[in-house]
PDB file of C-alpha atoms in Angstrom:
ATOM      1  CA  MET L 844     -18.386  -2.969 -12.752  1.00  0.00           C
ATOM      2  CA  LEU L 845     -18.461  -6.286 -10.772  1.00  0.00           C
ATOM      3  CA  PRO L 846     -17.273  -6.699  -7.613  1.00  0.00           C
ATOM      4  CA  SER L 847     -14.940  -9.305  -9.083  1.00  0.00           C
ATOM      5  CA  GLU L 848     -13.846  -7.244 -11.656  1.00  0.00           C
ATOM      6  CA  LYS L 849     -12.833  -4.376  -8.918  1.00  0.00           C
ATOM      7  CA  ARG L 850     -10.731  -7.129  -7.096  1.00  0.00           C
ATOM      8  CA  ARG L 851      -9.008  -8.057 -10.212  1.00  0.00           C
ATOM      9  CA  ARG L 852      -8.108  -4.080 -11.416  1.00  0.00           C
ATOM     10  CA  GLY L 853      -7.151  -3.479  -7.779  1.00  0.00           C
ATOM     11  CA  GLN L 854      -4.635  -6.621  -7.784  1.00  0.00           C
ATOM     12  CA  ASP L 855      -3.290  -5.203 -11.229  1.00  0.00           C
ATOM     13  CA  ILE L 856      -2.750  -1.955  -9.622  1.00  0.00           C
ATOM     14  CA  GLU L 857      -0.890  -3.283  -7.067  1.00  0.00           C
ATOM     15  CA  VAL L 858       0.909  -5.452  -9.175  1.00  0.00           C
ATOM     16  CA  LEU L 859       1.924  -2.367 -11.386  1.00  0.00           C
ATOM     17  CA  THR L 860       2.960  -0.357  -8.477  1.00  0.00           C
ATOM     18  CA  ALA L 861       4.984  -3.007  -6.929  1.00  0.00           C
ATOM     19  CA  HIS L 862       7.162  -2.927 -10.462  1.00  0.00           C
ATOM     20  CA  TRP L 863       7.083   0.310 -10.158  1.00  0.00           C
ATOM     21  CA  LEU L 864       8.548   0.773  -6.599  1.00  0.00           C
ATOM     22  CA  THR L 865      11.116  -1.929  -7.634  1.00  0.00           C
ATOM     23  CA  ALA L 866      12.456   0.219 -10.415  1.00  0.00           C
ATOM     24  CA  GLN L 867      12.528   3.283  -7.711  1.00  0.00           C
ATOM     25  CA  GLY L 868      14.760   0.879  -5.678  1.00  0.00           C
ATOM     26  CA  LEU L 869      12.930  -0.586  -3.246  1.00  0.00           C
ATOM     27  CA  THR L 870      12.696  -4.682  -2.988  1.00  0.00           C
ATOM     28  CA  GLU L 871       9.333  -6.830  -2.654  1.00  0.00           C
ATOM     29  CA  ILE L 872       8.959  -8.906   0.293  1.00  0.00           C
ATOM     30  CA  ALA L 873       4.983  -9.428   0.128  1.00  0.00           C
ATOM     31  CA  ARG L 874       2.010  -8.480  -1.082  1.00  0.00           C
ATOM     32  CA  ASN L 875      -1.398  -8.398   0.309  1.00  0.00           C
ATOM     33  CA  GLN L 876      -0.553  -9.810   4.108  1.00  0.00           C
ATOM     34  CA  HIS L 877      -3.831 -10.232   6.035  1.00  0.00           C
ATOM     35  CA  ALA L 878      -3.631  -9.564   9.640  1.00  0.00           C
ATOM     36  CA  ARG L 879      -6.284  -8.935  12.457  1.00  0.00           C
ATOM     37  CA  GLY L 880      -8.557  -5.877  11.590  1.00  0.00           C
ATOM     38  CA  GLY L 881      -6.683  -5.071   8.641  1.00  0.00           C
ATOM     39  CA  GLU L 882      -4.704  -5.504   5.234  1.00  0.00           C
ATOM     40  CA  ILE L 883      -0.893  -4.286   4.384  1.00  0.00           C
ATOM     41  CA  ASP L 884      -0.787  -4.083   0.295  1.00  0.00           C
ATOM     42  CA  LEU L 885       2.790  -4.377  -0.237  1.00  0.00           C
ATOM     43  CA  ILE L 886       5.542  -4.807   2.230  1.00  0.00           C
ATOM     44  CA  MET L 887       9.045  -3.419   0.557  1.00  0.00           C
ATOM     45  CA  ARG L 888      12.631  -3.418   1.910  1.00  0.00           C
ATOM     46  CA  ASP L 889      14.453   0.040   1.580  1.00  0.00           C
ATOM     47  CA  GLY L 890      17.858  -0.546   2.490  1.00  0.00           C
ATOM     48  CA  GLU L 891      17.278  -1.676   5.884  1.00  0.00           C
ATOM     49  CA  THR L 892      14.089  -0.537   6.316  1.00  0.00           C
ATOM     50  CA  LEU L 893      10.848  -2.505   6.048  1.00  0.00           C
ATOM     51  CA  VAL L 894       7.985  -0.393   4.430  1.00  0.00           C
ATOM     52  CA  PHE L 895       4.302  -0.843   4.613  1.00  0.00           C
ATOM     53  CA  VAL L 896       3.273   0.127   1.150  1.00  0.00           C
ATOM     54  CA  GLU L 897      -0.822   1.309   1.148  1.00  0.00           C
ATOM     55  CA  VAL L 898      -1.918   1.566  -1.932  1.00  0.00           C
ATOM     56  CA  ARG L 899      -4.797   3.421  -3.404  1.00  0.00           C
ATOM     57  CA  TYR L 900      -6.545   4.155  -6.788  1.00  0.00           C
ATOM     58  CA  ARG L 901      -8.696   6.060  -8.234  1.00  0.00           C
ATOM     59  CA  ALA L 902      -9.400   6.496 -12.267  1.00  0.00           C
ATOM     60  CA  THR L 903      -9.495  10.483 -11.954  1.00  0.00           C
ATOM     61  CA  THR L 904      -8.913  13.289  -9.344  1.00  0.00           C
ATOM     62  CA  ARG L 905     -12.034  14.730 -10.296  1.00  0.00           C
ATOM     63  CA  TYR L 906     -13.224  14.166  -6.389  1.00  0.00           C
ATOM     64  CA  GLY L 907     -10.250  14.348  -5.020  1.00  0.00           C
ATOM     65  CA  SER L 908      -6.713  12.424  -4.558  1.00  0.00           C
ATOM     66  CA  PRO L 909      -6.388   8.408  -3.893  1.00  0.00           C
ATOM     67  CA  LEU L 910      -3.946   9.935  -1.106  1.00  0.00           C
ATOM     68  CA  GLU L 911      -7.035  12.031   0.894  1.00  0.00           C
ATOM     69  CA  THR L 912      -8.692   8.405   1.336  1.00  0.00           C
ATOM     70  CA  VAL L 913      -6.412   6.849   3.799  1.00  0.00           C
ATOM     71  CA  THR L 914      -8.002   8.188   7.132  1.00  0.00           C
ATOM     72  CA  VAL L 915      -6.818   8.107  10.695  1.00  0.00           C
ATOM     73  CA  THR L 916      -8.874   5.037  10.985  1.00  0.00           C
ATOM     74  CA  LYS L 917      -7.519   3.016   8.151  1.00  0.00           C
ATOM     75  CA  GLN L 918      -4.027   4.278   9.596  1.00  0.00           C
ATOM     76  CA  ARG L 919      -4.289   2.738  12.652  1.00  0.00           C
ATOM     77  CA  ARG L 920      -5.256  -0.349  10.907  1.00  0.00           C
ATOM     78  CA  LEU L 921      -2.574  -0.468   9.053  1.00  0.00           C
ATOM     79  CA  ILE L 922      -0.502   0.039  11.960  1.00  0.00           C
ATOM     80  CA  LYS L 923      -2.332  -2.599  13.954  1.00  0.00           C
ATOM     81  CA  ALA L 924      -1.848  -5.087  10.843  1.00  0.00           C
ATOM     82  CA  ALA L 925       2.063  -4.194  10.677  1.00  0.00           C
ATOM     83  CA  ARG L 926       2.405  -4.564  14.246  1.00  0.00           C
ATOM     84  CA  PHE L 927       0.998  -8.028  13.974  1.00  0.00           C
ATOM     85  CA  TYR L 928       3.191  -8.742  10.720  1.00  0.00           C
ATOM     86  CA  LEU L 929       6.199  -7.722  12.900  1.00  0.00           C
ATOM     87  CA  ALA L 930       5.086  -9.784  16.012  1.00  0.00           C
ATOM     88  CA  ASN L 931       4.053 -13.136  13.570  1.00  0.00           C
ATOM     89  CA  ASN L 932       7.802 -12.638  11.905  1.00  0.00           C
ATOM     90  CA  ARG L 933       9.797 -11.843  14.910  1.00  0.00           C
ATOM     91  CA  LEU L 934      11.228  -8.893  13.214  1.00  0.00           C
ATOM     92  CA  SER L 935      12.616  -6.097  14.949  1.00  0.00           C
ATOM     93  CA  CYS L 936      13.674  -3.279  12.407  1.00  0.00           C
ATOM     94  CA  SER L 937      13.340   0.192  11.305  1.00  0.00           C
ATOM     95  CA  CYS L 938       9.986   0.395   9.959  1.00  0.00           C
ATOM     96  CA  ARG L 939       7.698   3.239   7.872  1.00  0.00           C
ATOM     97  CA  PHE L 940       4.331   3.155   6.377  1.00  0.00           C
ATOM     98  CA  ASP L 941       4.122   4.865   2.929  1.00  0.00           C
ATOM     99  CA  VAL L 942       1.564   5.501   0.826  1.00  0.00           C
ATOM    100  CA  VAL L 943       1.514   5.443  -3.281  1.00  0.00           C
ATOM    101  CA  GLY L 944      -1.703   6.919  -4.723  1.00  0.00           C
ATOM    102  CA  VAL L 945      -2.231   5.873  -8.406  1.00  0.00           C
ATOM    103  CA  THR L 946      -4.681   8.017 -11.026  1.00  0.00           C
ATOM    104  CA  GLY L 947      -5.490   7.076 -14.424  1.00  0.00           C
ATOM    105  CA  HIS L 948      -6.048   3.937 -16.426  1.00  0.00           C
ATOM    106  CA  LEU L 949      -3.974   0.873 -16.822  1.00  0.00           C
ATOM    107  CA  SER L 950      -2.109   2.005 -20.047  1.00  0.00           C
ATOM    108  CA  ALA L 951      -1.581   5.243 -18.387  1.00  0.00           C
ATOM    109  CA  LEU L 952      -0.738   5.350 -14.699  1.00  0.00           C
ATOM    110  CA  GLU L 953       0.406   7.991 -12.658  1.00  0.00           C
ATOM    111  CA  PHE L 954       2.029   7.313  -9.222  1.00  0.00           C
ATOM    112  CA  THR L 955       2.441   9.713  -6.391  1.00  0.00           C
ATOM    113  CA  TRP L 956       4.658   8.258  -3.648  1.00  0.00           C
ATOM    114  CA  ILE L 957       4.369   9.700  -0.055  1.00  0.00           C
ATOM    115  CA  LYS L 958       7.226   8.397   1.952  1.00  0.00           C
ATOM    116  CA  SER L 959       6.837   8.058   5.862  1.00  0.00           C
ATOM    117  CA  ALA L 960       3.160   9.128   5.287  1.00  0.00           C
ATOM    118  CA  PHE L 961       2.336   8.571   9.053  1.00  0.00           C
ATOM    119  CA  ASP L 962       3.876   7.259  12.184  1.00  0.00           C
ATOM    120  CA  ALA L 963       2.708   4.479  13.917  1.00  0.00           C
ATOM    121  CA  PHE L 964       2.484   5.986  17.906  1.00  0.00           C
TER     122      PHE L 964
END
């Protein structure tokens, strides 16, 4: 698969995940927010809480869950990007970090949502 095809598939998965989370009651705020050292896939709101969402995809779980790919290093990058986003937008609010693991193919995706997957310390 070409890099441009992978990027397009990733964008499609993020859009579908945003729609799925919206159906679960969250409100979409932004997508693909780039910051120094990282990128936040989705920023959602759950009531008064701002939710930074990392979306991970694998076609199958043959070699493990997509959730397992969110390493401590990745968590640090997401925390840094979230802090930058909050400072840049002058926000002071309750926040959390969620991870959504997506498996399957575009015609039949499975979503596994981990709320408060890690903390920002």
